[in-house]
């Protein structure tokens, strides 16, 4: 038995940058956040914004249905063969953090079936403020919250808000109606995250996903370099 | 020095490896599967700890024994591909075959990262979409320095541990009660593991045809129905 043994036949292990055939795999970006904050809407908007320039696939982790996958299908943001749903046994955070095997299979199957791919978006099931992705599954992660969930969420922090590579504060158009102070959210986020970026989005606006799409392009440029 | 292989001369040397492999936190995908419990809960056949115990006992002595013997045989060194065919022959439900191969593929990934060896590589290369989970588990156990009875214990425990955890989530069943169900089944688990290991030794001499082929038709039928549910919490 050799711990330094080369295990390159049949499958790669978790975050290996190369696929079994030696080619570089797609960049994997995870999107997590509380229920209803707009993860699926963000994924859909990203697909629409980027699908002309990039080869994209999506893995969804619905908690108990295929609704997120079906939302993406219904809105025809990608062809059905580019969307795969993973079941999570009532524990969405387990599937993206503690036991990532089903999600790894899904990303590998997508690369096999519709590759070569530039980008795979892995959308978590709606969860709590502590849910983060394993580095064995994704290369970078986005945490999506919204102004209607309470403008104290950035102050509360937690691993998602504090450590995600990009924090998205969505539904800014609703701020005046729910009494959320965007300035306060920005200050609190800055205090929790230091130099890590924050994007304020309103997906109902024309090209509202642009700050996130631009961030994805930057990640991809670094990955491909 | 290679420190990944336990010293077989030392009694109980591989005990920790057994704990690692049998741990519900071992990242091999099991958390998303209920072992048929979700269908049984929905049908009203599992409502409390007593029902859970009956369900687990039934599963243990049927698919549990069959799977444990396959794992024990793989750990004893019976050809893994022959065992994979034997597993197909003992799994009439296409949905459960797919589940077994999916879980086998997931276990293979974890096993190759934890106890890398040529036998696992060879099986992964021959069955890139996944071999049956008990077969992969047996090969993994062997790689970890464990014996046939250890592998059988792992599978037998998983056979009842998976449904018990799922029922805690599905019914809000008291977790202490659910764990007590498992503890009270322990003597039967030991017995099934011993039978499975005995069958594995026989298969080594006489071939895979002698392995147990006990099955639970209701689990097969409900697995097919469950696989078609539009809304479910567990993958199987």
XYZ file of C-alpha atoms in Angstrom:
461
model
C 0.000 0.000 0.000
C 1.341 3.404 -0.907
C -0.155 6.647 0.255
C 1.683 8.431 -2.551
C 0.306 5.989 -5.091
C -1.074 7.517 -8.261
C -4.828 6.913 -8.374
C -5.655 8.294 -11.738
C -7.609 5.429 -13.226
C -11.390 5.626 -13.450
C -11.968 8.743 -11.353
C -10.390 11.770 -9.801
C -10.535 12.295 -6.059
C -12.484 15.348 -4.932
C -10.751 18.601 -5.772
C -8.062 17.305 -8.164
C -7.672 19.958 -10.841
C -7.212 17.416 -13.615
C -9.787 14.968 -14.917
C -8.856 11.278 -15.285
C -7.942 11.868 -18.943
C -5.465 14.593 -17.927
C -7.515 17.572 -19.120
C -8.278 20.389 -16.727
C -11.713 20.158 -15.187
C -14.308 22.930 -15.024
C -14.199 25.622 -12.362
C -16.742 24.734 -9.665
C -18.556 27.509 -7.844
C -20.924 26.797 -4.955
C -23.951 28.962 -4.151
C -25.375 28.654 -0.644
C -27.611 30.659 1.649
C -30.912 30.682 3.516
C -34.199 29.481 2.020
C -35.799 32.023 -0.288
C -32.825 34.379 -0.603
C -32.646 33.933 -4.366
C -30.035 31.221 -4.966
C -31.941 29.584 -7.811
C -32.840 32.963 -9.325
C -29.150 33.929 -9.165
C -28.124 30.673 -10.829
C -30.719 31.228 -13.564
C -29.572 34.806 -14.125
C -25.908 33.732 -14.209
C -26.682 31.069 -16.791
C -28.481 33.614 -18.979
C -25.655 36.132 -18.617
C -22.806 33.697 -19.272
C -24.122 30.884 -21.471
C -23.123 32.533 -24.736
C -19.484 32.881 -23.686
C -19.047 29.795 -21.452
C -19.944 26.112 -21.422
C -21.969 25.815 -18.202
C -23.683 23.079 -16.171
C -25.609 23.204 -12.885
C -25.990 20.803 -9.954
C -28.951 21.480 -7.660
C -29.347 20.111 -4.124
C -33.081 20.337 -3.574
C -34.065 19.459 -0.042
C -37.059 17.306 -0.850
C -38.181 17.954 -4.403
C -36.762 18.608 -7.824
C -38.265 22.109 -7.784
C -35.011 24.013 -8.179
C -33.936 21.809 -11.061
C -37.395 22.146 -12.585
C -37.387 25.931 -12.156
C -34.193 26.068 -14.198
C -35.666 23.713 -16.795
C -38.963 25.580 -17.002
C -37.146 28.839 -17.524
C -34.999 27.111 -20.133
C -31.802 28.706 -18.876
C -29.853 25.612 -19.934
C -30.691 22.444 -21.864
C -31.928 19.663 -19.527
C -28.804 17.526 -19.970
C -26.789 20.329 -18.338
C -28.794 20.291 -15.099
C -28.507 17.525 -12.518
C -30.317 17.226 -9.172
C -28.746 15.600 -6.103
C -30.856 14.268 -3.214
C -29.697 15.166 0.250
C -31.561 12.970 2.766
C -32.973 15.938 4.718
C -29.485 17.338 5.343
C -28.484 19.834 2.645
C -25.363 20.976 4.489
C -24.116 17.374 4.799
C -24.223 16.956 1.025
C -22.117 20.061 0.368
C -19.726 19.865 3.316
C -19.435 16.638 5.330
C -20.135 14.007 2.691
C -19.682 15.496 -0.745
C -19.591 12.221 -2.669
C -22.987 12.518 -4.390
C -22.215 16.061 -5.538
C -18.781 15.044 -6.809
C -20.422 12.291 -8.811
C -22.876 14.758 -10.281
C -20.156 17.187 -11.402
C -18.092 14.358 -12.889
C -21.108 12.909 -14.684
C -21.890 16.322 -16.165
C -18.328 16.708 -17.427
C -18.507 13.228 -18.944
C -21.919 13.766 -20.514
C -21.790 17.345 -21.832
C -18.147 18.374 -21.380
C -15.802 19.988 -21.894
C -17.232 22.506 -19.458
C -15.823 25.850 -18.311
C -18.035 26.310 -15.267
C -20.182 24.174 -12.985
C -22.485 25.961 -10.554
C -23.357 23.847 -7.490
C -26.459 25.235 -5.786
C -27.042 24.179 -2.185
C -30.470 23.505 -0.786
C -31.704 26.403 1.334
C -30.063 26.088 4.726
C -28.890 28.110 7.709
C -26.169 30.692 8.241
C -23.542 28.063 9.107
C -23.744 26.153 5.809
C -20.576 26.306 3.747
C -19.168 24.194 0.932
C -16.249 21.806 1.287
C -13.064 22.819 -0.537
C -13.108 19.264 -1.842
C -16.242 20.090 -3.828
C -15.947 23.708 -4.995
C -13.146 26.110 -5.847
C -15.022 29.190 -4.664
C -18.324 29.870 -2.973
C -21.011 32.514 -3.041
C -23.308 33.089 -0.075
C -26.657 34.610 -1.038
C -28.735 36.502 1.530
C -31.478 39.041 0.923
C -32.557 42.319 2.439
C -35.998 40.953 3.377
C -34.440 38.299 5.644
C -33.406 41.083 8.033
C -30.664 43.691 7.687
C -28.934 42.282 10.792
C -27.771 39.105 9.017
C -24.351 40.530 8.021
C -23.833 41.636 11.636
C -24.756 38.155 12.925
C -22.006 36.701 10.771
C -21.524 32.935 10.788
C -19.340 30.915 8.417
C -21.417 31.667 5.283
C -21.448 35.447 5.688
C -17.924 35.652 7.067
C -15.927 33.301 4.857
C -17.711 33.026 1.480
C -15.578 34.246 -1.416
C -18.451 36.484 -2.478
C -21.376 37.659 -0.335
C -24.442 38.544 -2.383
C -27.099 40.745 -0.787
C -30.088 40.208 -3.040
C -33.487 41.906 -3.515
C -32.134 45.415 -2.893
C -35.259 46.729 -4.639
C -37.268 45.556 -1.615
C -35.160 47.427 0.954
C -37.467 50.466 1.283
C -40.519 48.218 1.784
C -39.034 46.012 4.524
C -37.139 48.746 6.341
C -33.682 47.368 5.584
C -30.738 49.759 5.721
C -28.371 48.873 2.855
C -25.646 51.147 4.234
C -25.746 49.322 7.529
C -25.630 45.941 5.767
C -22.575 47.080 3.787
C -20.782 48.358 6.912
C -21.561 45.196 8.892
C -20.441 42.999 5.995
C -17.197 44.944 5.719
C -16.597 44.488 9.447
C -17.210 40.729 9.213
C -15.423 40.092 5.912
C -12.562 42.534 5.672
C -11.379 42.649 2.064
C -13.685 39.865 0.794
C -16.133 41.279 -1.782
C -19.867 41.970 -1.346
C -22.302 42.378 -4.249
C -25.690 44.099 -3.874
C -28.114 42.784 -6.480
C -31.653 43.263 -7.658
C -32.406 40.484 -10.095
C -35.595 42.179 -11.232
C -33.493 44.966 -12.771
C -32.065 44.754 -16.281
C -28.788 42.776 -16.085
C -29.129 42.852 -12.273
C -26.813 39.864 -11.895
C -23.888 41.739 -13.499
C -21.798 42.177 -10.299
C -21.953 38.405 -9.700
C -21.322 37.535 -13.347
C -18.270 39.837 -13.390
C -16.955 38.168 -10.237
C -17.427 34.735 -11.845
C -15.478 35.915 -14.921
C -12.614 37.015 -12.656
C -12.604 33.642 -10.878
C -12.588 31.860 -14.202
C -9.709 33.944 -15.525
C -7.672 33.041 -12.432
C -8.620 29.349 -12.760
C -7.698 29.198 -16.444
C -4.434 31.099 -16.010
C 7.770 3.541 6.659
C 4.364 2.557 5.405
C 2.047 3.205 8.327
C -1.236 2.641 6.525
C -1.256 -1.149 6.934
C -2.086 -2.544 10.365
C 0.207 -5.224 11.721
C -1.866 -8.400 11.298
C 0.127 -10.118 14.051
C -1.151 -7.708 16.670
C -4.554 -8.775 18.038
C -7.222 -6.171 17.430
C -4.719 -4.155 15.399
C -7.321 -3.133 12.863
C -10.046 -2.275 15.375
C -9.697 1.456 14.788
C -9.885 0.922 11.042
C -13.167 -0.899 11.645
C -14.488 2.070 13.617
C -13.494 4.487 10.856
C -15.155 2.364 8.181
C -18.333 1.692 10.186
C -18.728 5.299 11.337
C -21.874 6.936 9.996
C -19.730 10.002 9.328
C -17.547 8.092 6.857
C -18.196 10.187 3.730
C -19.608 7.552 1.410
C -23.069 8.894 0.660
C -25.138 6.793 3.062
C -26.723 9.808 4.761
C -29.035 10.409 1.787
C -30.521 6.883 1.874
C -33.170 5.471 4.205
C -32.889 1.776 3.331
C -36.580 1.640 2.490
C -37.631 3.371 5.699
C -39.051 6.449 3.956
C -41.473 4.303 1.964
C -42.397 2.311 5.080
C -43.025 5.502 7.071
C -45.247 6.920 4.331
C -47.214 3.676 4.135
C -47.766 3.771 7.893
C -45.762 0.628 8.565
C -43.238 2.477 10.750
C -44.868 4.751 13.328
C -42.770 4.212 16.443
C -39.698 2.510 17.878
C -41.409 -0.897 18.006
C -42.181 -0.706 14.286
C -38.645 0.468 13.604
C -37.259 -2.559 15.445
C -39.446 -4.909 13.402
C -38.445 -3.218 10.161
C -34.753 -3.376 11.031
C -34.977 -7.030 12.092
C -36.631 -7.940 8.814
C -34.095 -6.055 6.766
C -31.182 -7.472 8.743
C -32.116 -11.133 8.201
C -32.890 -10.696 4.493
C -30.964 -8.151 2.427
C -28.699 -7.585 5.424
C -27.499 -11.178 5.493
C -27.115 -11.324 1.709
C -25.156 -8.068 1.573
C -23.031 -8.943 4.590
C -22.035 -12.249 2.986
C -21.065 -10.488 -0.264
C -18.916 -8.053 1.693
C -17.364 -10.830 3.764
C -16.551 -12.792 0.616
C -14.863 -9.757 -0.950
C -12.878 -9.250 2.243
C -11.888 -12.929 2.181
C -10.437 -12.474 -1.301
C -13.182 -13.895 -3.530
C -12.997 -12.271 -6.986
C -14.740 -8.899 -6.756
C -16.185 -8.977 -10.278
C -17.694 -12.425 -9.713
C -19.196 -11.060 -6.502
C -20.543 -8.030 -8.350
C -22.405 -10.402 -10.685
C -23.604 -12.430 -7.699
C -24.916 -9.193 -6.177
C -26.828 -8.354 -9.364
C -28.365 -11.841 -9.330
C -29.478 -11.271 -5.717
C -30.972 -7.815 -6.348
C -34.142 -8.183 -8.418
C -35.191 -4.509 -8.155
C -33.572 -2.310 -10.834
C -33.964 0.700 -8.527
C -32.042 -1.073 -5.766
C -29.360 -2.226 -8.204
C -28.884 1.382 -9.267
C -28.768 2.472 -5.622
C -26.220 -0.224 -4.732
C -23.958 0.786 -7.603
C -24.331 4.490 -6.842
C -23.394 3.911 -3.213
C -20.596 1.598 -4.304
C -19.158 4.329 -6.468
C -19.390 6.823 -3.631
C -17.759 4.412 -1.188
C -15.033 3.704 -3.736
C -14.078 7.366 -3.804
C -13.783 7.553 -0.021
C -11.980 4.196 0.142
C -9.362 5.130 -2.448
C -8.613 8.292 -0.510
C -8.438 6.531 2.865
C -6.919 3.106 2.122
C -5.430 3.408 -1.372
C -4.438 0.074 -2.925
C -4.248 -1.750 -6.233
C -7.321 -3.902 -5.547
C -9.533 -0.815 -5.174
C -7.988 0.784 -8.264
C -8.614 -2.378 -10.270
C -12.259 -2.589 -9.209
C -12.784 1.135 -9.891
C -11.293 0.719 -13.362
C -13.438 -2.344 -14.128
C -16.651 -0.745 -12.796
C -16.272 3.021 -13.336
C -20.031 3.534 -12.769
C -19.779 1.685 -9.478
C -19.734 -1.907 -8.251
C -22.335 -3.050 -5.724
C -21.702 -1.285 -2.426
C -21.185 -4.432 -0.281
C -18.540 -5.681 -2.713
C -16.694 -2.371 -2.589
C -17.008 -2.428 1.186
C -15.435 -5.889 1.367
C -12.514 -4.884 -0.833
C -12.130 -1.730 1.286
C -12.155 -3.755 4.500
C -9.407 -5.986 3.117
C -7.386 -2.893 2.146
C -7.795 -1.595 5.693
C -6.433 -4.824 7.160
C -9.850 -6.059 8.275
C -11.242 -9.563 7.960
C -14.442 -11.060 6.509
C -16.345 -10.932 9.777
C -15.416 -7.258 10.229
C -16.752 -6.481 6.756
C -19.929 -8.416 7.518
C -20.378 -6.479 10.755
C -20.012 -3.183 8.899
C -22.691 -4.097 6.375
C -25.046 -5.601 8.942
C -24.771 -2.503 11.106
C -25.333 -0.198 8.151
C -28.397 -2.258 7.169
C -30.144 -1.198 10.375
C -28.306 2.024 11.204
C -29.387 3.749 7.973
C -33.140 3.226 8.521
C -32.850 4.155 12.211
C -31.234 7.511 11.414
C -33.725 8.147 8.618
C -36.697 7.461 10.905
C -35.349 9.919 13.473
C -35.414 12.549 10.728
C -38.723 11.478 9.161
C -40.840 10.956 12.278
C -38.993 13.032 14.832
C -38.580 9.733 16.681
C -36.716 10.107 19.971
C -33.061 9.512 19.020
C -32.428 7.684 22.302
C -35.185 5.226 21.488
C -33.850 4.727 17.972
C -30.364 4.024 19.277
C -31.771 1.648 21.881
C -33.407 -0.283 19.023
C -29.970 -0.747 17.466
C -28.409 -1.767 20.770
C -31.085 -4.417 21.361
C -30.492 -5.813 17.893
C -26.773 -6.232 18.618
C -26.849 -9.974 19.388
C -28.729 -10.626 16.137
C -26.278 -8.433 14.236
C -23.380 -10.475 15.617
C -25.147 -13.670 14.623
C -25.800 -12.446 11.072
C -22.181 -11.312 10.735
C -20.944 -14.750 11.838
C -23.249 -16.510 9.369
C -22.120 -14.172 6.606
C -18.445 -14.787 7.370
C -19.060 -18.537 7.378
C -20.744 -18.285 3.984
C -17.816 -16.232 2.692
C -15.322 -18.946 3.647
C -17.478 -21.498 1.875
C -17.659 -19.286 -1.226
C -13.876 -19.110 -1.256
C -13.805 -22.884 -1.731
C -17.015 -23.524 -3.648
C -17.788 -20.320 -5.563
C -20.258 -17.469 -5.234
C -23.281 -19.690 -5.925
C -23.225 -20.850 -2.316
C -23.657 -17.324 -0.891
C -26.984 -16.517 0.812
C -29.732 -15.120 -1.412
C -32.267 -13.991 1.173
C -34.418 -11.098 0.031
C -37.347 -8.990 1.190
C -39.893 -8.720 -1.647
C -41.761 -5.839 -0.003
C -38.527 -3.795 0.161
C -37.968 -4.513 -3.535
C -41.494 -3.473 -4.457
C -41.556 -0.309 -2.338
C -38.090 0.673 -3.610
C -39.444 0.663 -7.154
C -42.391 2.832 -6.124
C -40.208 5.172 -4.032
C -37.845 5.759 -6.948
C -40.762 7.244 -8.871
C -42.020 9.579 -6.131
C -41.841 13.209 -7.255
C -41.320 14.436 -3.683
C -39.054 12.581 -1.249
C -36.389 13.348 1.315
C -34.170 10.331 0.736
C -32.643 8.985 -2.457
C -33.764 5.441 -1.561
